[in-house]
Amino acid sequence: MAAVDSFQFLYREVSRSCSFYFDTLALVGALYTASKVIVLLRDCCVLVRVHFLPRMIPTKKLTQRYGDWAVVYGASEPVATAYAEELARHGISIIFVTRDHTSVRDTAASLSQSYGVETVVILADFSLDQAASKSITEAMQGKDIGFLVNCLDESLALPQSLTEIPEKGLLDLVNKNIAVATLMTRLVLPGMLERSRGAVVNISSGSCCRPFPGTVALTASTGYMDHFSRALHFEYSSRGIFVQSLMPFQIAKSELEPSSSTTTTTSSTHSWFVPKPDVYARHAVSTLGVSNRTTGYWPHTLQVKIKTSQDMNKLSESLTQENLTDSFFSRLCDLKTCQHVDLSLSLSLSLCRPSPQLGLMRCIPEGIWVLGSRVFINLS
């Protein structure tokens, strides 16, 4: 009797009866691990293909692939200035479109002297109806415009409540970052379509991937630039136009720029993840024609992957904590009734990162969670 009631005997009997469930859990764990490994290998291959191979394998000159001239809007930003200098280093002449001659004139003269390229500076005030558009169109006549670079104006990058921003400053930010960038594309694109080649580069910010409090208007502007670039690429890529959305993270300020605050001093510190503008521009230009949506700098891409993984883990933990509460079931019901789609599909779409290149393998880990949720609901 003692032998029958012993713990070892009970354990063997329970293990024998539950062996099927143990094998099933082991299979699920193996599939989950394999999917994570496959996703990791795929991301590594993409990282090498986008950021390393273009710099190691010689390709055609940029002038042969796209054209001899570039139009740069927003050159007062250090990133745009460095990008224009990198294009000039490849023998591309630059047309600067700016609202302030003083901040760009010295840059244009320096590029002409250092690289032997032509530079043109156009003073354009887009608040004066079509007067600015006319001067830009006249400057582009007879030139092989192969590049358009629109750079986000981060003059309101410091945290500031929407209600504290002056009305004029808010309208100015939206006008420069959304309306003017769209208008510049509208002006340059017809000539590119005639030649069936060209590149449009919209430099926004990594903040386009998620909302940030304190920079509401600026974050929304970056999101517009990103989606505008992606939609434009889908529409015109078949006609020889390459449209790229650059989403850099933190970049050091220009060394020529005075450090007037603690924030500026901190951002001026050069490091592996906070590159100099010229270092970032050199990496970003190498991705032209390779990726239409990228950070432009491989350490920043690593930051994106790490951050995405952390966000997925936090979301999974949050859902796990709520799966026994009424609010959890009400959210599932809302997904099913409001979206009029299958419950598992709703969960998988909410867990997966939206991307035009979204693959099946990225959804496998989340699909396992969806399957478990469905079984749990059916049993309950």
mmCIF file of C-alpha atoms in Angstrom:
data_model
loop_
_atom_site.group_PDB
_atom_site.id
_atom_site.type_symbol
_atom_site.label_atom_id
_atom_site.label_comp_id
_atom_site.label_asym_id
_atom_site.label_seq_id
_atom_site.Cartn_x
_atom_site.Cartn_y
_atom_site.Cartn_z
ATOM 1 C CA MET A 1 0.000 0.000 0.000
ATOM 2 C CA ALA A 2 2.841 2.320 0.842
ATOM 3 C CA ALA A 3 4.405 1.575 -2.503
ATOM 4 C CA VAL A 4 1.160 2.405 -4.264
ATOM 5 C CA ASP A 5 0.813 5.734 -2.448
ATOM 6 C CA SER A 6 4.433 6.722 -2.904
ATOM 7 C CA PHE A 7 5.196 9.974 -4.688
ATOM 8 C CA GLN A 8 7.433 8.258 -7.263
ATOM 9 C CA PHE A 9 4.627 5.938 -8.310
ATOM 10 C CA LEU A 10 2.127 8.785 -8.634
ATOM 11 C CA TYR A 11 4.623 10.850 -10.574
ATOM 12 C CA ARG A 12 5.250 8.005 -13.047
ATOM 13 C CA GLU A 13 1.525 7.487 -13.566
ATOM 14 C CA VAL A 14 0.872 11.193 -14.109
ATOM 15 C CA SER A 15 3.828 11.491 -16.471
ATOM 16 C CA ARG A 16 2.625 8.497 -18.474
ATOM 17 C CA SER A 17 -0.887 9.903 -18.820
ATOM 18 C CA CYS A 18 0.346 13.445 -19.683
ATOM 19 C CA SER A 19 3.120 12.472 -22.069
ATOM 20 C CA PHE A 20 1.056 13.589 -25.058
ATOM 21 C CA TYR A 21 0.633 17.088 -23.601
ATOM 22 C CA PHE A 22 4.339 17.314 -22.766
ATOM 23 C CA ASP A 23 5.234 16.349 -26.324
ATOM 24 C CA THR A 24 2.804 18.945 -27.667
ATOM 25 C CA LEU A 25 4.290 21.680 -25.490
ATOM 26 C CA ALA A 26 7.793 20.653 -26.541
ATOM 27 C CA LEU A 27 6.757 20.852 -30.203
ATOM 28 C CA VAL A 28 5.222 24.296 -29.702
ATOM 29 C CA GLY A 29 8.379 25.467 -27.943
ATOM 30 C CA ALA A 30 10.572 24.113 -30.723
ATOM 31 C CA LEU A 31 8.445 25.840 -33.376
ATOM 32 C CA TYR A 32 8.572 29.107 -31.451
ATOM 33 C CA THR A 33 12.348 28.932 -31.051
ATOM 34 C CA ALA A 34 12.828 28.002 -34.703
ATOM 35 C CA SER A 35 10.644 30.910 -35.829
ATOM 36 C CA LYS A 36 12.649 33.339 -33.686
ATOM 37 C CA VAL A 37 15.911 32.010 -35.125
ATOM 38 C CA ILE A 38 14.592 32.320 -38.684
ATOM 39 C CA VAL A 39 13.423 35.894 -38.057
ATOM 40 C CA LEU A 40 16.813 36.755 -36.552
ATOM 41 C CA LEU A 41 18.675 35.282 -39.529
ATOM 42 C CA ARG A 42 16.399 37.111 -41.947
ATOM 43 C CA ASP A 43 16.965 40.421 -40.169
ATOM 44 C CA CYS A 44 20.727 39.854 -40.242
ATOM 45 C CA CYS A 45 20.592 39.155 -43.985
ATOM 46 C CA VAL A 46 18.576 42.329 -44.569
ATOM 47 C CA LEU A 47 21.031 44.319 -42.457
ATOM 48 C CA VAL A 48 23.979 43.072 -44.506
ATOM 49 C CA ARG A 49 22.182 43.556 -47.829
ATOM 50 C CA VAL A 50 21.095 47.137 -47.096
ATOM 51 C CA HIS A 51 23.995 48.578 -45.117
ATOM 52 C CA PHE A 52 27.138 46.600 -45.948
ATOM 53 C CA LEU A 53 26.990 45.077 -49.441
ATOM 54 C CA PRO A 54 26.362 48.420 -51.236
ATOM 55 C CA ARG A 55 29.535 49.813 -49.657
ATOM 56 C CA MET A 56 31.631 46.767 -50.560
ATOM 57 C CA ILE A 57 30.373 46.025 -54.078
ATOM 58 C CA PRO A 58 31.117 48.732 -56.680
ATOM 59 C CA THR A 59 28.076 50.048 -58.551
ATOM 60 C CA LYS A 60 27.370 52.665 -61.189
ATOM 61 C CA LYS A 61 28.046 56.275 -60.337
ATOM 62 C CA LEU A 62 25.135 58.197 -58.903
ATOM 63 C CA THR A 63 25.248 60.607 -61.833
ATOM 64 C CA GLN A 64 24.764 57.705 -64.243
ATOM 65 C CA ARG A 65 21.971 56.142 -62.223
ATOM 66 C CA TYR A 66 19.933 59.252 -61.461
ATOM 67 C CA GLY A 67 21.265 62.536 -62.851
ATOM 68 C CA ASP A 68 23.751 65.390 -62.535
ATOM 69 C CA TRP A 69 21.791 67.796 -60.327
ATOM 70 C CA ALA A 70 20.131 67.613 -56.925
ATOM 71 C CA VAL A 71 17.545 69.896 -55.347
ATOM 72 C CA VAL A 72 17.919 70.149 -51.562
ATOM 73 C CA TYR A 73 15.222 71.681 -49.385
ATOM 74 C CA GLY A 74 15.914 72.235 -45.677
ATOM 75 C CA ALA A 75 19.681 72.669 -45.967
ATOM 76 C CA SER A 76 19.768 74.636 -42.719
ATOM 77 C CA GLU A 77 19.546 71.288 -40.923
ATOM 78 C CA PRO A 78 22.948 69.610 -40.295
ATOM 79 C CA VAL A 79 21.742 66.308 -41.772
ATOM 80 C CA ALA A 80 20.622 67.929 -45.027
ATOM 81 C CA THR A 81 23.882 69.875 -45.284
ATOM 82 C CA ALA A 82 25.913 66.702 -44.796
ATOM 83 C CA TYR A 83 23.749 64.840 -47.315
ATOM 84 C CA ALA A 84 24.270 67.594 -49.886
ATOM 85 C CA GLU A 85 28.021 67.472 -49.263
ATOM 86 C CA GLU A 86 28.043 63.710 -49.785
ATOM 87 C CA LEU A 87 26.206 64.141 -53.098
ATOM 88 C CA ALA A 88 28.705 66.828 -54.102
ATOM 89 C CA ARG A 89 31.522 64.408 -53.272
ATOM 90 C CA HIS A 90 30.028 62.135 -55.943
ATOM 91 C CA GLY A 91 30.165 64.969 -58.494
ATOM 92 C CA ILE A 92 26.537 66.083 -58.263
ATOM 93 C CA SER A 93 25.716 69.793 -58.520
ATOM 94 C CA ILE A 94 23.342 71.216 -55.920
ATOM 95 C CA ILE A 95 20.374 73.595 -56.011
ATOM 96 C CA PHE A 96 19.642 74.806 -52.479
ATOM 97 C CA VAL A 97 16.089 75.944 -51.770
ATOM 98 C CA THR A 98 15.952 77.915 -48.540
ATOM 99 C CA ARG A 99 14.204 80.727 -46.731
ATOM 100 C CA ASP A 100 17.463 82.067 -45.298
ATOM 101 C CA HIS A 101 20.393 82.911 -47.588
ATOM 102 C CA THR A 102 22.883 83.445 -44.779
ATOM 103 C CA SER A 103 22.776 79.873 -43.473
ATOM 104 C CA VAL A 104 23.261 78.235 -46.877
ATOM 105 C CA ARG A 105 25.407 80.637 -48.902
ATOM 106 C CA ASP A 106 28.614 79.681 -47.091
ATOM 107 C CA THR A 107 27.813 75.983 -47.496
ATOM 108 C CA ALA A 108 27.248 76.389 -51.233
ATOM 109 C CA ALA A 109 30.530 78.251 -51.679
ATOM 110 C CA SER A 110 32.395 75.622 -49.677
ATOM 111 C CA LEU A 111 31.015 72.762 -51.784
ATOM 112 C CA SER A 112 31.900 74.517 -55.032
ATOM 113 C CA GLN A 113 35.437 75.126 -53.865
ATOM 114 C CA SER A 114 36.017 71.676 -52.351
ATOM 115 C CA TYR A 115 34.413 69.426 -54.976
ATOM 116 C CA GLY A 116 34.308 71.550 -58.118
ATOM 117 C CA VAL A 117 30.538 71.291 -58.544
ATOM 118 C CA GLU A 118 28.039 73.988 -59.414
ATOM 119 C CA THR A 119 25.798 75.319 -56.676
ATOM 120 C CA VAL A 120 22.716 77.512 -56.880
ATOM 121 C CA VAL A 121 20.949 79.097 -53.912
ATOM 122 C CA ILE A 122 17.283 80.017 -54.315
ATOM 123 C CA LEU A 123 15.530 82.179 -51.758
ATOM 124 C CA ALA A 124 11.975 80.829 -51.638
ATOM 125 C CA ASP A 125 9.158 82.027 -49.414
ATOM 126 C CA PHE A 126 6.304 79.589 -49.933
ATOM 127 C CA SER A 127 3.875 81.859 -48.135
ATOM 128 C CA LEU A 128 3.794 84.097 -51.231
ATOM 129 C CA ASP A 129 1.490 81.884 -53.281
ATOM 130 C CA GLN A 130 3.177 80.705 -56.505
ATOM 131 C CA ALA A 131 6.092 83.140 -56.539
ATOM 132 C CA ALA A 132 8.454 80.629 -54.918
ATOM 133 C CA SER A 133 7.373 77.823 -57.236
ATOM 134 C CA LYS A 134 8.094 79.963 -60.274
ATOM 135 C CA SER A 135 11.668 80.753 -59.201
ATOM 136 C CA ILE A 136 12.391 77.077 -58.487
ATOM 137 C CA THR A 137 10.974 75.973 -61.830
ATOM 138 C CA GLU A 138 13.095 78.546 -63.660
ATOM 139 C CA ALA A 139 16.241 77.402 -61.832
ATOM 140 C CA MET A 140 15.617 73.771 -62.834
ATOM 141 C CA GLN A 141 15.136 74.474 -66.539
ATOM 142 C CA GLY A 142 17.741 72.799 -68.733
ATOM 143 C CA LYS A 143 19.212 70.797 -65.849
ATOM 144 C CA ASP A 144 19.229 67.025 -65.409
ATOM 145 C CA ILE A 145 17.594 66.926 -61.983
ATOM 146 C CA GLY A 146 18.181 63.459 -60.584
ATOM 147 C CA PHE A 147 17.732 64.006 -56.847
ATOM 148 C CA LEU A 148 15.304 65.734 -54.537
ATOM 149 C CA VAL A 149 16.156 65.849 -50.833
ATOM 150 C CA ASN A 150 13.486 67.056 -48.407
ATOM 151 C CA CYS A 151 14.670 67.381 -44.818
ATOM 152 C CA LEU A 152 12.421 67.744 -41.808
ATOM 153 C CA ASP A 153 12.750 71.018 -39.914
ATOM 154 C CA GLU A 154 13.309 70.142 -36.247
ATOM 155 C CA SER A 155 13.209 73.698 -34.929
ATOM 156 C CA LEU A 156 10.501 72.615 -32.466
ATOM 157 C CA ALA A 157 12.286 69.442 -31.413
ATOM 158 C CA LEU A 158 12.334 70.469 -27.736
ATOM 159 C CA PRO A 159 9.386 69.099 -25.714
ATOM 160 C CA GLN A 160 6.572 71.613 -25.748
ATOM 161 C CA SER A 161 2.860 71.221 -25.191
ATOM 162 C CA LEU A 162 0.638 71.786 -28.197
ATOM 163 C CA THR A 163 -1.239 74.529 -26.356
ATOM 164 C CA GLU A 164 2.039 76.333 -25.610
ATOM 165 C CA ILE A 165 3.180 76.538 -29.231
ATOM 166 C CA PRO A 166 2.392 79.928 -30.797
ATOM 167 C CA GLU A 167 -0.140 79.744 -33.582
ATOM 168 C CA LYS A 168 2.291 81.208 -36.109
ATOM 169 C CA GLY A 169 4.995 78.733 -35.110
ATOM 170 C CA LEU A 170 2.608 75.802 -35.396
ATOM 171 C CA LEU A 171 1.412 76.831 -38.848
ATOM 172 C CA ASP A 172 5.004 77.426 -39.913
ATOM 173 C CA LEU A 173 6.054 73.944 -38.779
ATOM 174 C CA VAL A 174 3.180 72.229 -40.554
ATOM 175 C CA ASN A 175 3.741 74.339 -43.670
ATOM 176 C CA LYS A 176 7.489 73.625 -43.917
ATOM 177 C CA ASN A 177 7.373 69.941 -43.001
ATOM 178 C CA ILE A 178 4.246 68.853 -44.848
ATOM 179 C CA ALA A 179 3.004 71.338 -47.430
ATOM 180 C CA VAL A 180 6.373 72.523 -48.746
ATOM 181 C CA ALA A 181 7.889 69.024 -48.915
ATOM 182 C CA THR A 182 4.862 67.836 -50.885
ATOM 183 C CA LEU A 183 5.008 70.870 -53.179
ATOM 184 C CA MET A 184 8.737 70.388 -53.808
ATOM 185 C CA THR A 185 8.049 66.816 -54.884
ATOM 186 C CA ARG A 186 5.283 68.046 -57.164
ATOM 187 C CA LEU A 187 7.692 70.508 -58.824
ATOM 188 C CA VAL A 188 10.602 68.112 -59.373
ATOM 189 C CA LEU A 189 8.753 64.892 -60.203
ATOM 190 C CA PRO A 190 7.539 65.735 -63.766
ATOM 191 C CA GLY A 191 11.097 66.163 -65.049
ATOM 192 C CA MET A 192 12.148 62.872 -63.478
ATOM 193 C CA LEU A 193 9.227 61.097 -65.095
ATOM 194 C CA GLU A 194 10.208 62.446 -68.507
ATOM 195 C CA ARG A 195 13.701 60.983 -68.097
ATOM 196 C CA SER A 196 12.380 57.814 -66.384
ATOM 197 C CA ARG A 197 14.928 58.105 -63.598
ATOM 198 C CA GLY A 198 15.397 59.976 -60.355
ATOM 199 C CA ALA A 199 15.513 59.662 -56.588
ATOM 200 C CA VAL A 200 13.363 61.428 -54.006
ATOM 201 C CA VAL A 201 14.781 61.266 -50.473
ATOM 202 C CA ASN A 202 12.613 62.424 -47.582
ATOM 203 C CA ILE A 203 14.570 62.695 -44.328
ATOM 204 C CA SER A 204 12.248 62.630 -41.337
ATOM 205 C CA SER A 205 12.982 61.011 -37.982
ATOM 206 C CA GLY A 206 12.731 57.718 -36.154
ATOM 207 C CA SER A 207 9.929 59.263 -34.105
ATOM 208 C CA CYS A 208 7.579 58.577 -37.031
ATOM 209 C CA CYS A 209 7.289 54.985 -35.792
ATOM 210 C CA ARG A 210 5.572 55.941 -32.517
ATOM 211 C CA PRO A 211 3.841 58.987 -30.970
ATOM 212 C CA PHE A 212 5.806 61.089 -28.493
ATOM 213 C CA PRO A 213 4.202 63.493 -25.989
ATOM 214 C CA GLY A 214 5.535 67.020 -26.041
ATOM 215 C CA THR A 215 6.338 66.964 -29.760
ATOM 216 C CA VAL A 216 2.885 66.297 -31.136
ATOM 217 C CA ALA A 217 3.086 68.376 -34.307
ATOM 218 C CA LEU A 218 6.652 67.347 -35.103
ATOM 219 C CA THR A 219 5.948 63.638 -34.593
ATOM 220 C CA ALA A 220 2.846 63.855 -36.768
ATOM 221 C CA SER A 221 4.906 65.585 -39.466
ATOM 222 C CA THR A 222 7.458 62.770 -39.448
ATOM 223 C CA GLY A 223 4.662 60.241 -39.794
ATOM 224 C CA TYR A 224 3.290 62.112 -42.789
ATOM 225 C CA MET A 225 6.710 62.222 -44.455
ATOM 226 C CA ASP A 226 7.167 58.491 -43.963
ATOM 227 C CA HIS A 227 3.763 57.468 -45.318
ATOM 228 C CA PHE A 228 3.987 60.004 -48.136
ATOM 229 C CA SER A 229 7.321 58.504 -49.205
ATOM 230 C CA ARG A 230 6.048 54.935 -49.098
ATOM 231 C CA ALA A 231 2.911 55.741 -51.076
ATOM 232 C CA LEU A 232 4.931 57.715 -53.619
ATOM 233 C CA HIS A 233 7.360 54.826 -54.066
ATOM 234 C CA PHE A 234 4.538 52.355 -54.667
ATOM 235 C CA GLU A 235 3.045 54.686 -57.277
ATOM 236 C CA TYR A 236 6.160 55.662 -59.237
ATOM 237 C CA SER A 237 8.736 52.897 -58.676
ATOM 238 C CA SER A 238 7.563 51.139 -61.833
ATOM 239 C CA ARG A 239 8.389 54.312 -63.803
ATOM 240 C CA GLY A 240 12.022 54.499 -62.739
ATOM 241 C CA ILE A 241 11.605 56.783 -59.708
ATOM 242 C CA PHE A 242 13.143 55.629 -56.441
ATOM 243 C CA VAL A 243 11.548 57.201 -53.362
ATOM 244 C CA GLN A 244 13.258 56.675 -50.025
ATOM 245 C CA SER A 245 12.076 57.413 -46.508
ATOM 246 C CA LEU A 246 15.054 58.018 -44.212
ATOM 247 C CA MET A 247 14.254 57.751 -40.512
ATOM 248 C CA PRO A 248 17.421 58.505 -38.531
ATOM 249 C CA PHE A 249 17.593 58.384 -34.776
ATOM 250 C CA GLN A 250 19.757 60.809 -32.817
ATOM 251 C CA ILE A 251 22.489 62.506 -34.842
ATOM 252 C CA ALA A 252 25.149 64.784 -33.397
ATOM 253 C CA LYS A 253 24.860 68.478 -34.081
ATOM 254 C CA SER A 254 27.249 70.149 -36.469
ATOM 255 C CA GLU A 255 30.568 71.043 -34.893
ATOM 256 C CA LEU A 256 30.209 74.565 -36.242
ATOM 257 C CA GLU A 257 26.961 75.016 -34.377
ATOM 258 C CA PRO A 258 27.292 76.619 -30.936
ATOM 259 C CA SER A 259 26.122 74.658 -27.935
ATOM 260 C CA SER A 260 23.728 77.015 -26.204
ATOM 261 C CA SER A 261 21.939 74.533 -23.978
ATOM 262 C CA THR A 262 22.389 71.297 -22.133
ATOM 263 C CA THR A 263 20.323 69.451 -24.720
ATOM 264 C CA THR A 264 22.495 70.656 -27.565
ATOM 265 C CA THR A 265 25.661 69.762 -25.704
ATOM 266 C CA THR A 266 24.391 66.257 -25.074
ATOM 267 C CA SER A 267 23.343 65.721 -28.676
ATOM 268 C CA SER A 268 26.680 67.041 -29.901
ATOM 269 C CA THR A 269 28.512 64.129 -28.287
ATOM 270 C CA HIS A 270 29.705 61.773 -30.975
ATOM 271 C CA SER A 271 29.330 58.063 -30.344
ATOM 272 C CA TRP A 272 28.633 54.852 -32.153
ATOM 273 C CA PHE A 273 24.855 55.357 -31.963
ATOM 274 C CA VAL A 274 25.048 59.167 -32.287
ATOM 275 C CA PRO A 275 27.123 59.673 -35.442
ATOM 276 C CA LYS A 276 28.384 62.889 -36.935
ATOM 277 C CA PRO A 277 26.204 64.242 -39.752
ATOM 278 C CA ASP A 278 28.855 63.456 -42.382
ATOM 279 C CA VAL A 279 29.194 59.865 -41.143
ATOM 280 C CA TYR A 280 25.447 59.382 -41.262
ATOM 281 C CA ALA A 281 25.189 60.930 -44.733
ATOM 282 C CA ARG A 282 27.898 58.632 -46.082
ATOM 283 C CA HIS A 283 26.004 55.574 -44.851
ATOM 284 C CA ALA A 284 22.620 56.899 -45.980
ATOM 285 C CA VAL A 285 23.699 57.668 -49.549
ATOM 286 C CA SER A 286 25.000 54.105 -49.902
ATOM 287 C CA THR A 287 21.444 52.798 -49.368
ATOM 288 C CA LEU A 288 20.051 54.683 -52.385
ATOM 289 C CA GLY A 289 18.379 52.224 -54.712
ATOM 290 C CA VAL A 290 18.617 49.428 -52.138
ATOM 291 C CA SER A 291 15.960 50.156 -49.522
ATOM 292 C CA ASN A 292 13.023 52.530 -49.831
ATOM 293 C CA ARG A 293 12.451 52.698 -46.062
ATOM 294 C CA THR A 294 15.423 52.618 -43.717
ATOM 295 C CA THR A 295 17.181 54.419 -40.911
ATOM 296 C CA GLY A 296 20.146 54.924 -43.240
ATOM 297 C CA TYR A 297 22.659 53.929 -40.563
ATOM 298 C CA TRP A 298 23.088 50.339 -39.419
ATOM 299 C CA PRO A 299 23.496 51.018 -35.644
ATOM 300 C CA HIS A 300 20.179 52.864 -35.808
ATOM 301 C CA THR A 301 18.656 49.835 -37.516
ATOM 302 C CA LEU A 302 19.885 47.699 -34.624
ATOM 303 C CA GLN A 303 18.186 50.116 -32.252
ATOM 304 C CA VAL A 304 14.929 49.697 -34.165
ATOM 305 C CA LYS A 305 15.107 45.901 -33.943
ATOM 306 C CA ILE A 306 15.913 45.933 -30.234
ATOM 307 C CA LYS A 307 13.172 48.441 -29.489
ATOM 308 C CA THR A 308 10.631 46.484 -31.527
ATOM 309 C CA SER A 309 11.492 43.301 -29.642
ATOM 310 C CA GLN A 310 11.117 45.063 -26.292
ATOM 311 C CA ASP A 311 7.756 46.513 -27.285
ATOM 312 C CA MET A 312 6.508 43.076 -28.355
ATOM 313 C CA ASN A 313 7.553 41.585 -25.014
ATOM 314 C CA LYS A 314 5.823 44.373 -23.095
ATOM 315 C CA LEU A 315 2.662 43.902 -25.137
ATOM 316 C CA SER A 316 2.705 40.149 -24.548
ATOM 317 C CA GLU A 317 3.160 40.658 -20.787
ATOM 318 C CA SER A 318 0.325 43.162 -20.707
ATOM 319 C CA LEU A 319 -2.030 40.805 -22.510
ATOM 320 C CA THR A 320 -1.020 37.912 -20.272
ATOM 321 C CA GLN A 321 -1.854 39.896 -17.130
ATOM 322 C CA GLU A 322 -5.279 40.813 -18.485
ATOM 323 C CA ASN A 323 -6.338 37.502 -19.973
ATOM 324 C CA LEU A 324 -8.416 36.529 -16.898
ATOM 325 C CA THR A 325 -10.253 39.851 -16.534
ATOM 326 C CA ASP A 326 -13.520 40.999 -18.024
ATOM 327 C CA SER A 327 -11.772 43.857 -19.841
ATOM 328 C CA PHE A 328 -9.650 41.353 -21.739
ATOM 329 C CA PHE A 329 -12.694 39.517 -23.050
ATOM 330 C CA SER A 330 -14.455 42.791 -23.876
ATOM 331 C CA ARG A 331 -11.458 43.887 -25.962
ATOM 332 C CA LEU A 332 -11.505 40.607 -27.837
ATOM 333 C CA CYS A 333 -15.222 40.995 -28.459
ATOM 334 C CA ASP A 334 -14.674 44.558 -29.690
ATOM 335 C CA LEU A 335 -12.061 43.304 -32.140
ATOM 336 C CA LYS A 336 -14.425 40.649 -33.420
ATOM 337 C CA THR A 337 -17.636 42.666 -33.610
ATOM 338 C CA CYS A 338 -16.309 46.087 -34.631
ATOM 339 C CA GLN A 339 -13.776 45.016 -37.234
ATOM 340 C CA HIS A 340 -15.991 42.215 -38.648
ATOM 341 C CA VAL A 341 -13.037 39.898 -39.110
ATOM 342 C CA ASP A 342 -11.925 36.621 -37.635
ATOM 343 C CA LEU A 343 -10.777 36.896 -34.011
ATOM 344 C CA SER A 344 -7.403 35.268 -34.546
ATOM 345 C CA LEU A 345 -6.743 37.489 -37.559
ATOM 346 C CA SER A 346 -7.562 40.579 -35.491
ATOM 347 C CA LEU A 347 -5.096 39.587 -32.814
ATOM 348 C CA SER A 348 -2.376 38.689 -35.282
ATOM 349 C CA LEU A 349 -2.744 42.005 -37.097
ATOM 350 C CA SER A 350 -2.627 43.955 -33.846
ATOM 351 C CA LEU A 351 0.489 42.133 -32.677
ATOM 352 C CA CYS A 352 2.441 42.219 -35.908
ATOM 353 C CA ARG A 353 4.344 45.334 -36.938
ATOM 354 C CA PRO A 354 2.691 47.002 -39.967
ATOM 355 C CA SER A 355 5.055 46.997 -42.913
ATOM 356 C CA PRO A 356 4.735 46.531 -46.691
ATOM 357 C CA GLN A 357 7.443 43.882 -46.450
ATOM 358 C CA LEU A 358 5.620 41.956 -43.678
ATOM 359 C CA GLY A 359 6.329 38.252 -43.998
ATOM 360 C CA LEU A 360 4.719 35.113 -42.659
ATOM 361 C CA MET A 361 7.646 34.254 -40.414
ATOM 362 C CA ARG A 362 7.244 37.463 -38.396
ATOM 363 C CA CYS A 363 3.693 36.445 -37.517
ATOM 364 C CA ILE A 364 4.500 32.878 -36.416
ATOM 365 C CA PRO A 365 5.415 33.708 -32.776
ATOM 366 C CA GLU A 366 2.359 35.912 -32.427
ATOM 367 C CA GLY A 367 0.302 33.290 -34.240
ATOM 368 C CA ILE A 368 1.117 30.793 -31.498
ATOM 369 C CA TRP A 369 -0.205 33.265 -28.940
ATOM 370 C CA VAL A 370 -3.331 33.775 -31.052
ATOM 371 C CA LEU A 371 -3.910 30.026 -31.257
ATOM 372 C CA GLY A 372 -3.572 29.732 -27.494
ATOM 373 C CA SER A 373 -6.001 32.596 -26.977
ATOM 374 C CA ARG A 374 -8.555 30.953 -29.243
ATOM 375 C CA VAL A 375 -8.287 27.609 -27.420
ATOM 376 C CA PHE A 376 -8.593 29.377 -24.070
ATOM 377 C CA ILE A 377 -11.726 31.212 -25.174
ATOM 378 C CA ASN A 378 -13.342 28.077 -26.590
ATOM 379 C CA LEU A 379 -12.670 26.160 -23.371
ATOM 380 C CA SER A 380 -14.044 28.952 -21.222
#
